[in-house]
Amino acid sequence: MTDFTIVVLPGTFAASVAATLDILRAASVLAPRLKMASPTWRVLSASGGAVPLSAGMHLETKALPKRHHLDMATWIVPGLGIDDADALAAGLAREDARRVIQAVAAHAARGGRVAASCSAVFLLQAAGLLSGRRVTTSWWLATELRKLEPSCIVDSDRMVCTDGLLNTAGAAFAQTDLMLHLLRVQFGVALADAVGRVLLIDGRQAQTPFMVPAMLSNGNELITRLVMRIESALPNPPSVETLAREFAMSQRTLSRRVREATGKSTMALVHCVRMNRARMLIESSKMTIEAVAEQVGYEGATALRRLMRKVAGANPSHYRASGLTS
């Protein structure tokens, strides 16, 4: 029996595919040393043969079976390497993509586990698998996914989401987090942790530390203007009441429009801007954490540390290569 089936489309993000295969290869080497069974896998595509990936790479595959039989493998769709909503729609409308979508839907209908990261989560949506489920995807594509599937809960802060047999992950390199999670579920903590240590992969719970506020706008003029207004005001960020007044709308209307565009509250957007500025200062300067806190409007280093742990899941020192944390 095969444990994992990796399904690729032309143009799939090569690094996402490579991470998947390298983690499985590492697991197959380490498993015997831990007196465990080694994972097995296969790589499929719509038509089989050499499939072109991003960056000019190619991967040999076998063709999807013409008939769908009971298959207890976990089907994995690595990130598609597409970060534009229109391009995603066009890509998923292609004949080869439709065949993969049908195969993934049939596998899930028979009780099979499915997993995808980044833009490939949209393929699961096209397969009808996201309705009423909690999922994640690349944080800058979250708003588009909410529009396509209003009934699902898009938790874009999470790196990996599991809802029953449905597993989704964030931006492309979250594929590594997804694979460690799948190994942990199917082969146990010991093997997943061993692979993580050998490949120097840190477990990451959230995408929040990597969010760039300007990219949250995704072309939305209001969010772009709000981000610029908040950034220009630091270290004295405007209140939600002030922002609503300046943008000539009620706080409720502002909150609704911000949430529709970003999936976040207005106050969460303010915190995101402040956290991003703090992270940039910590990474690019020798300012103390106390001084950074003052620059972004927090009352001391303790408040900044507490909020960073809550929002980003890490202390400020995590972002400083020099280790200066005083």
Short mmCIF file of C-alpha atoms in Angstrom, two decimals:
data_model
loop_
_atom_site.label_atom_id
_atom_site.label_comp_id
_atom_site.label_asym_id
_atom_site.label_seq_id
_atom_site.Cartn_x
_atom_site.Cartn_y
_atom_site.Cartn_z
CA MET A 1 0.00 0.00 0.00
CA THR A 2 1.24 3.49 -0.85
CA ASP A 3 1.21 5.98 2.02
CA PHE A 4 1.37 9.20 0.00
CA THR A 5 0.33 10.22 -3.51
CA ILE A 6 1.82 13.48 -4.74
CA VAL A 7 -0.18 15.04 -7.58
CA VAL A 8 1.46 17.74 -9.70
CA LEU A 9 0.27 20.08 -12.43
CA PRO A 10 2.43 21.81 -15.07
CA GLY A 11 4.03 24.88 -13.54
CA THR A 12 3.78 23.64 -9.94
CA PHE A 13 6.21 25.43 -7.63
CA ALA A 14 9.38 23.35 -7.87
CA ALA A 15 10.57 24.10 -4.33
CA SER A 16 7.26 22.88 -2.91
CA VAL A 17 7.58 19.59 -4.80
CA ALA A 18 11.24 19.23 -3.84
CA ALA A 19 10.47 19.83 -0.15
CA THR A 20 7.78 17.15 -0.28
CA LEU A 21 10.04 14.55 -1.87
CA ASP A 22 13.12 15.38 0.21
CA ILE A 23 11.18 15.12 3.47
CA LEU A 24 9.76 11.75 2.43
CA ARG A 25 13.21 10.53 1.36
CA ALA A 26 14.68 11.63 4.69
CA ALA A 27 11.87 9.84 6.51
CA SER A 28 12.49 6.64 4.55
CA VAL A 29 16.18 6.71 5.56
CA LEU A 30 15.54 7.51 9.21
CA ALA A 31 12.59 5.18 9.80
CA PRO A 32 14.61 1.90 9.90
CA ARG A 33 16.99 3.44 12.44
CA LEU A 34 13.99 4.13 14.64
CA LYS A 35 12.70 0.60 14.01
CA MET A 36 9.70 1.99 12.16
CA ALA A 37 8.14 1.30 8.79
CA SER A 38 9.37 3.56 6.00
CA PRO A 39 6.83 5.73 4.19
CA THR A 40 6.11 4.93 0.55
CA TRP A 41 4.90 7.29 -2.15
CA ARG A 42 4.17 7.80 -5.82
CA VAL A 43 4.04 10.89 -8.04
CA LEU A 44 1.11 11.33 -10.43
CA SER A 45 -0.01 13.86 -13.02
CA ALA A 46 -2.94 14.10 -15.39
CA SER A 47 -1.17 12.41 -18.31
CA GLY A 48 2.04 11.04 -16.83
CA GLY A 49 5.54 11.53 -18.19
CA ALA A 50 7.84 14.48 -17.58
CA VAL A 51 5.89 17.39 -16.10
CA PRO A 52 7.42 20.90 -16.31
CA LEU A 53 7.65 22.62 -12.95
CA SER A 54 8.61 26.22 -12.20
CA ALA A 55 12.16 27.44 -12.81
CA GLY A 56 12.58 25.19 -15.84
CA MET A 57 12.62 21.94 -13.85
CA HIS A 58 10.89 18.70 -14.84
CA LEU A 59 9.60 15.75 -12.84
CA GLU A 60 8.85 12.24 -14.02
CA THR A 61 5.34 11.11 -13.12
CA LYS A 62 2.86 8.33 -13.68
CA ALA A 63 -0.58 9.03 -15.12
CA LEU A 64 -3.63 9.31 -12.91
CA PRO A 65 -5.57 6.03 -12.96
CA LYS A 66 -8.53 6.15 -15.34
CA ARG A 67 -10.75 4.54 -12.74
CA HIS A 68 -10.85 5.63 -9.12
CA HIS A 69 -10.45 2.75 -6.70
CA LEU A 70 -10.35 2.73 -2.91
CA ASP A 71 -6.99 4.23 -2.00
CA MET A 72 -5.93 4.81 1.60
CA ALA A 73 -2.96 7.00 0.67
CA THR A 74 -2.88 10.66 1.60
CA TRP A 75 -3.13 12.69 -1.60
CA ILE A 76 -0.91 15.78 -1.56
CA VAL A 77 -1.10 18.72 -3.97
CA PRO A 78 1.97 20.99 -3.59
CA GLY A 79 1.68 24.75 -4.19
CA LEU A 80 0.83 25.62 -7.78
CA GLY A 81 3.22 28.56 -8.02
CA ILE A 82 0.40 31.01 -8.86
CA ASP A 83 -0.21 34.09 -6.72
CA ASP A 84 -2.82 35.90 -8.81
CA ALA A 85 -6.54 35.16 -8.54
CA ASP A 86 -7.26 35.50 -12.27
CA ALA A 87 -4.32 33.29 -13.20
CA LEU A 88 -5.49 30.72 -10.65
CA ALA A 89 -8.97 30.61 -12.18
CA ALA A 90 -7.50 30.20 -15.66
CA GLY A 91 -5.08 27.50 -14.54
CA LEU A 92 -7.74 25.46 -12.77
CA ALA A 93 -9.97 25.62 -15.85
CA ARG A 94 -7.42 23.75 -17.99
CA GLU A 95 -8.23 20.19 -18.98
CA ASP A 96 -5.33 18.64 -17.05
CA ALA A 97 -6.32 20.58 -13.93
CA ARG A 98 -9.95 19.46 -14.29
CA ARG A 99 -8.82 15.83 -14.40
CA VAL A 100 -6.77 16.29 -11.23
CA ILE A 101 -9.69 18.07 -9.53
CA GLN A 102 -12.03 15.20 -10.36
CA ALA A 103 -9.51 12.63 -9.12
CA VAL A 104 -8.95 14.48 -5.83
CA ALA A 105 -12.70 14.87 -5.33
CA ALA A 106 -13.23 11.13 -5.96
CA HIS A 107 -10.47 10.24 -3.50
CA ALA A 108 -11.99 12.44 -0.80
CA ALA A 109 -15.48 11.05 -1.50
CA ARG A 110 -14.15 7.57 -0.70
CA GLY A 111 -12.87 8.76 2.68
CA GLY A 112 -9.30 9.49 1.62
CA ARG A 113 -7.12 12.11 3.29
CA VAL A 114 -6.17 15.11 1.13
CA ALA A 115 -3.63 17.87 1.68
CA ALA A 116 -2.57 21.03 -0.16
CA SER A 117 -0.58 24.16 0.45
CA CYS A 118 -0.57 27.71 -0.86
CA SER A 119 -2.49 28.23 -4.12
CA ALA A 120 -3.20 24.48 -4.38
CA VAL A 121 -5.84 24.95 -1.66
CA PHE A 122 -7.91 26.57 -4.43
CA LEU A 123 -7.79 23.25 -6.27
CA LEU A 124 -9.42 21.65 -3.23
CA GLN A 125 -12.06 24.38 -3.34
CA ALA A 126 -12.70 23.61 -7.01
CA ALA A 127 -13.10 19.95 -5.98
CA GLY A 128 -15.88 20.97 -3.58
CA LEU A 129 -13.99 20.01 -0.43
CA LEU A 130 -13.89 23.26 1.55
CA SER A 131 -17.55 23.99 2.29
CA GLY A 132 -18.05 24.40 6.03
CA ARG A 133 -14.40 23.52 6.79
CA ARG A 134 -11.63 25.42 8.57
CA VAL A 135 -8.68 25.93 6.21
CA THR A 136 -5.67 28.11 5.54
CA THR A 137 -3.80 29.25 2.43
CA SER A 138 -1.24 31.88 1.47
CA TRP A 139 -2.20 34.86 3.62
CA TRP A 140 -2.40 37.24 0.65
CA LEU A 141 -4.85 34.91 -1.14
CA ALA A 142 -7.12 34.44 1.87
CA THR A 143 -9.61 37.14 0.88
CA GLU A 144 -10.06 35.61 -2.58
CA LEU A 145 -10.66 32.17 -1.05
CA ARG A 146 -13.29 33.63 1.28
CA LYS A 147 -15.07 35.11 -1.75
CA LEU A 148 -15.04 31.81 -3.60
CA GLU A 149 -16.12 29.73 -0.61
CA PRO A 150 -18.01 31.95 1.87
CA SER A 151 -19.10 28.96 3.95
CA CYS A 152 -15.57 27.94 4.91
CA ILE A 153 -13.52 29.50 7.69
CA VAL A 154 -10.23 30.77 6.26
CA ASP A 155 -7.79 31.01 9.17
CA SER A 156 -4.98 32.77 7.32
CA ASP A 157 -2.93 33.24 10.50
CA ARG A 158 -2.33 29.49 10.77
CA MET A 159 0.54 27.71 9.05
CA VAL A 160 -1.30 24.36 8.96
CA CYS A 161 -5.01 23.63 9.47
CA THR A 162 -6.54 20.19 9.91
CA ASP A 163 -10.28 19.60 9.65
CA GLY A 164 -11.05 15.91 9.67
CA LEU A 165 -9.21 14.34 6.72
CA LEU A 166 -8.66 17.73 5.10
CA ASN A 167 -5.21 19.29 5.62
CA THR A 168 -4.21 22.72 4.31
CA ALA A 169 -1.12 24.88 4.70
CA GLY A 170 -0.08 28.47 4.08
CA ALA A 171 2.38 30.01 1.64
CA ALA A 172 4.57 27.78 -0.53
CA PHE A 173 7.29 26.89 1.99
CA ALA A 174 4.57 25.92 4.47
CA GLN A 175 4.72 22.69 2.47
CA THR A 176 7.53 21.67 4.83
CA ASP A 177 5.27 22.25 7.85
CA LEU A 178 2.49 20.33 6.13
CA MET A 179 4.72 17.34 5.40
CA LEU A 180 6.02 17.18 8.98
CA HIS A 181 2.43 17.34 10.17
CA LEU A 182 1.39 14.47 7.88
CA LEU A 183 4.36 12.38 9.00
CA ARG A 184 3.43 13.08 12.62
CA VAL A 185 -0.17 12.01 12.03
CA GLN A 186 0.59 8.86 10.03
CA PHE A 187 3.96 7.74 11.40
CA GLY A 188 4.21 9.31 14.82
CA VAL A 189 6.01 12.14 16.58
CA ALA A 190 9.39 10.37 16.74
CA LEU A 191 9.86 10.11 12.98
CA ALA A 192 8.53 13.62 12.26
CA ASP A 193 10.80 15.15 14.90
CA ALA A 194 13.80 13.20 13.62
CA VAL A 195 13.23 14.47 10.08
CA GLY A 196 12.82 18.02 11.36
CA ARG A 197 16.11 17.83 13.28
CA VAL A 198 18.09 16.28 10.41
CA LEU A 199 16.80 18.78 7.84
CA LEU A 200 16.94 21.71 10.30
CA ILE A 201 13.24 22.47 9.92
CA ASP A 202 11.73 24.45 12.77
CA GLY A 203 8.09 23.84 13.58
CA ARG A 204 6.12 27.00 12.75
CA GLN A 205 2.58 27.48 13.93
CA ALA A 206 1.64 30.81 12.35
CA GLN A 207 2.03 32.84 9.16
CA THR A 208 1.48 36.06 11.11
CA PRO A 209 5.21 36.93 11.52
CA PHE A 210 5.62 36.90 7.74
CA MET A 211 2.70 39.13 6.80
CA VAL A 212 3.52 42.38 5.02
CA PRO A 213 0.71 44.89 5.70
CA ALA A 214 0.96 46.53 2.27
CA MET A 215 0.32 43.16 0.62
CA LEU A 216 -2.81 42.63 2.71
CA SER A 217 -4.47 45.34 0.61
CA ASN A 218 -4.41 43.06 -2.46
CA GLY A 219 -5.30 46.05 -4.60
CA ASN A 220 -7.93 47.39 -2.20
CA GLU A 221 -7.59 51.19 -2.17
CA LEU A 222 -9.08 51.61 1.31
CA ILE A 223 -6.66 49.15 2.92
CA THR A 224 -3.71 50.71 1.08
CA ARG A 225 -4.67 54.14 2.41
CA LEU A 226 -5.25 52.81 5.93
CA VAL A 227 -1.85 51.11 6.03
CA MET A 228 -0.12 54.28 4.82
CA ARG A 229 -2.01 56.36 7.38
CA ILE A 230 -1.09 54.04 10.27
CA GLU A 231 2.55 53.76 9.21
CA SER A 232 2.93 57.54 8.88
CA ALA A 233 1.51 58.08 12.38
CA LEU A 234 3.91 55.78 14.26
CA PRO A 235 4.88 55.88 17.08
CA ASN A 236 1.41 57.31 17.79
CA PRO A 237 -0.99 55.03 15.89
CA PRO A 238 -4.48 56.42 15.35
CA SER A 239 -7.41 54.85 17.18
CA VAL A 240 -10.14 53.02 15.29
CA GLU A 241 -12.46 55.92 16.11
CA THR A 242 -10.00 58.39 14.57
CA LEU A 243 -9.56 56.28 11.43
CA ALA A 244 -13.31 55.99 10.98
CA ARG A 245 -13.74 59.74 11.32
CA GLU A 246 -10.90 60.55 8.92
CA PHE A 247 -12.23 58.13 6.32
CA ALA A 248 -15.76 59.50 6.70
CA MET A 249 -17.53 56.36 7.82
CA SER A 250 -18.86 54.77 10.99
CA GLN A 251 -16.64 52.43 13.00
CA ARG A 252 -19.00 49.57 12.13
CA THR A 253 -18.75 50.29 8.39
CA LEU A 254 -14.96 50.62 8.58
CA SER A 255 -14.71 47.35 10.49
CA ARG A 256 -16.92 45.58 7.95
CA ARG A 257 -14.93 46.82 4.98
CA VAL A 258 -11.57 45.99 6.57
CA ARG A 259 -12.74 42.50 7.48
CA GLU A 260 -14.13 41.90 3.99
CA ALA A 261 -10.79 42.90 2.46
CA THR A 262 -8.36 41.29 4.92
CA GLY A 263 -10.27 38.93 7.18
CA LYS A 264 -9.03 41.00 10.12
CA SER A 265 -10.52 43.62 12.41
CA THR A 266 -9.43 47.25 12.11
CA MET A 267 -7.49 47.00 15.37
CA ALA A 268 -5.79 43.81 14.14
CA LEU A 269 -4.70 45.72 11.02
CA VAL A 270 -3.22 48.45 13.23
CA HIS A 271 -1.33 45.82 15.26
CA CYS A 272 -0.12 44.17 12.05
CA VAL A 273 1.39 47.44 10.82
CA ARG A 274 3.07 48.04 14.18
CA MET A 275 4.40 44.48 14.38
CA ASN A 276 5.81 44.70 10.87
CA ARG A 277 7.60 47.98 11.67
CA ALA A 278 8.97 46.49 14.91
CA ARG A 279 10.22 43.38 13.12
CA MET A 280 11.96 45.47 10.44
CA LEU A 281 13.66 47.63 13.07
CA ILE A 282 14.80 44.60 15.05
CA GLU A 283 16.18 42.89 11.95
CA SER A 284 17.88 45.91 10.40
CA SER A 285 19.15 47.96 13.33
CA LYS A 286 21.01 47.67 16.62
CA MET A 287 18.26 49.45 18.52
CA THR A 288 17.38 47.88 21.85
CA ILE A 289 13.99 46.22 22.15
CA GLU A 290 13.01 49.02 24.52
CA ALA A 291 13.83 51.61 21.83
CA VAL A 292 11.98 49.60 19.16
CA ALA A 293 8.91 49.46 21.39
CA GLU A 294 8.98 53.25 21.71
CA GLN A 295 9.28 53.64 17.92
CA VAL A 296 6.10 51.66 17.30
CA GLY A 297 4.12 53.08 20.21
CA TYR A 298 4.25 50.38 22.88
CA GLU A 299 4.87 51.12 26.54
CA GLY A 300 8.19 49.38 26.99
CA ALA A 301 9.87 46.18 25.87
CA THR A 302 7.66 44.01 28.06
CA ALA A 303 4.52 45.08 26.21
CA LEU A 304 6.17 44.49 22.82
CA ARG A 305 7.45 41.05 23.85
CA ARG A 306 4.04 40.06 25.19
CA LEU A 307 2.22 41.15 22.03
CA MET A 308 4.77 39.56 19.68
CA ARG A 309 4.43 36.25 21.55
CA LYS A 310 0.64 36.49 21.26
CA VAL A 311 0.40 37.65 17.64
CA ALA A 312 3.54 36.20 16.05
CA GLY A 313 4.29 33.31 18.39
CA ALA A 314 7.88 34.46 18.95
CA ASN A 315 9.91 36.82 21.13
CA PRO A 316 11.43 39.91 19.48
CA SER A 317 14.89 38.34 19.87
CA HIS A 318 13.82 35.65 17.38
CA TYR A 319 14.17 38.21 14.59
CA ARG A 320 17.61 39.48 15.52
CA ALA A 321 20.54 37.55 14.10
CA SER A 322 22.99 39.35 16.41
CA GLY A 323 21.09 38.24 19.51
CA LEU A 324 20.90 41.78 20.96
CA THR A 325 17.74 41.71 23.09
CA SER A 326 18.34 44.18 25.91
#
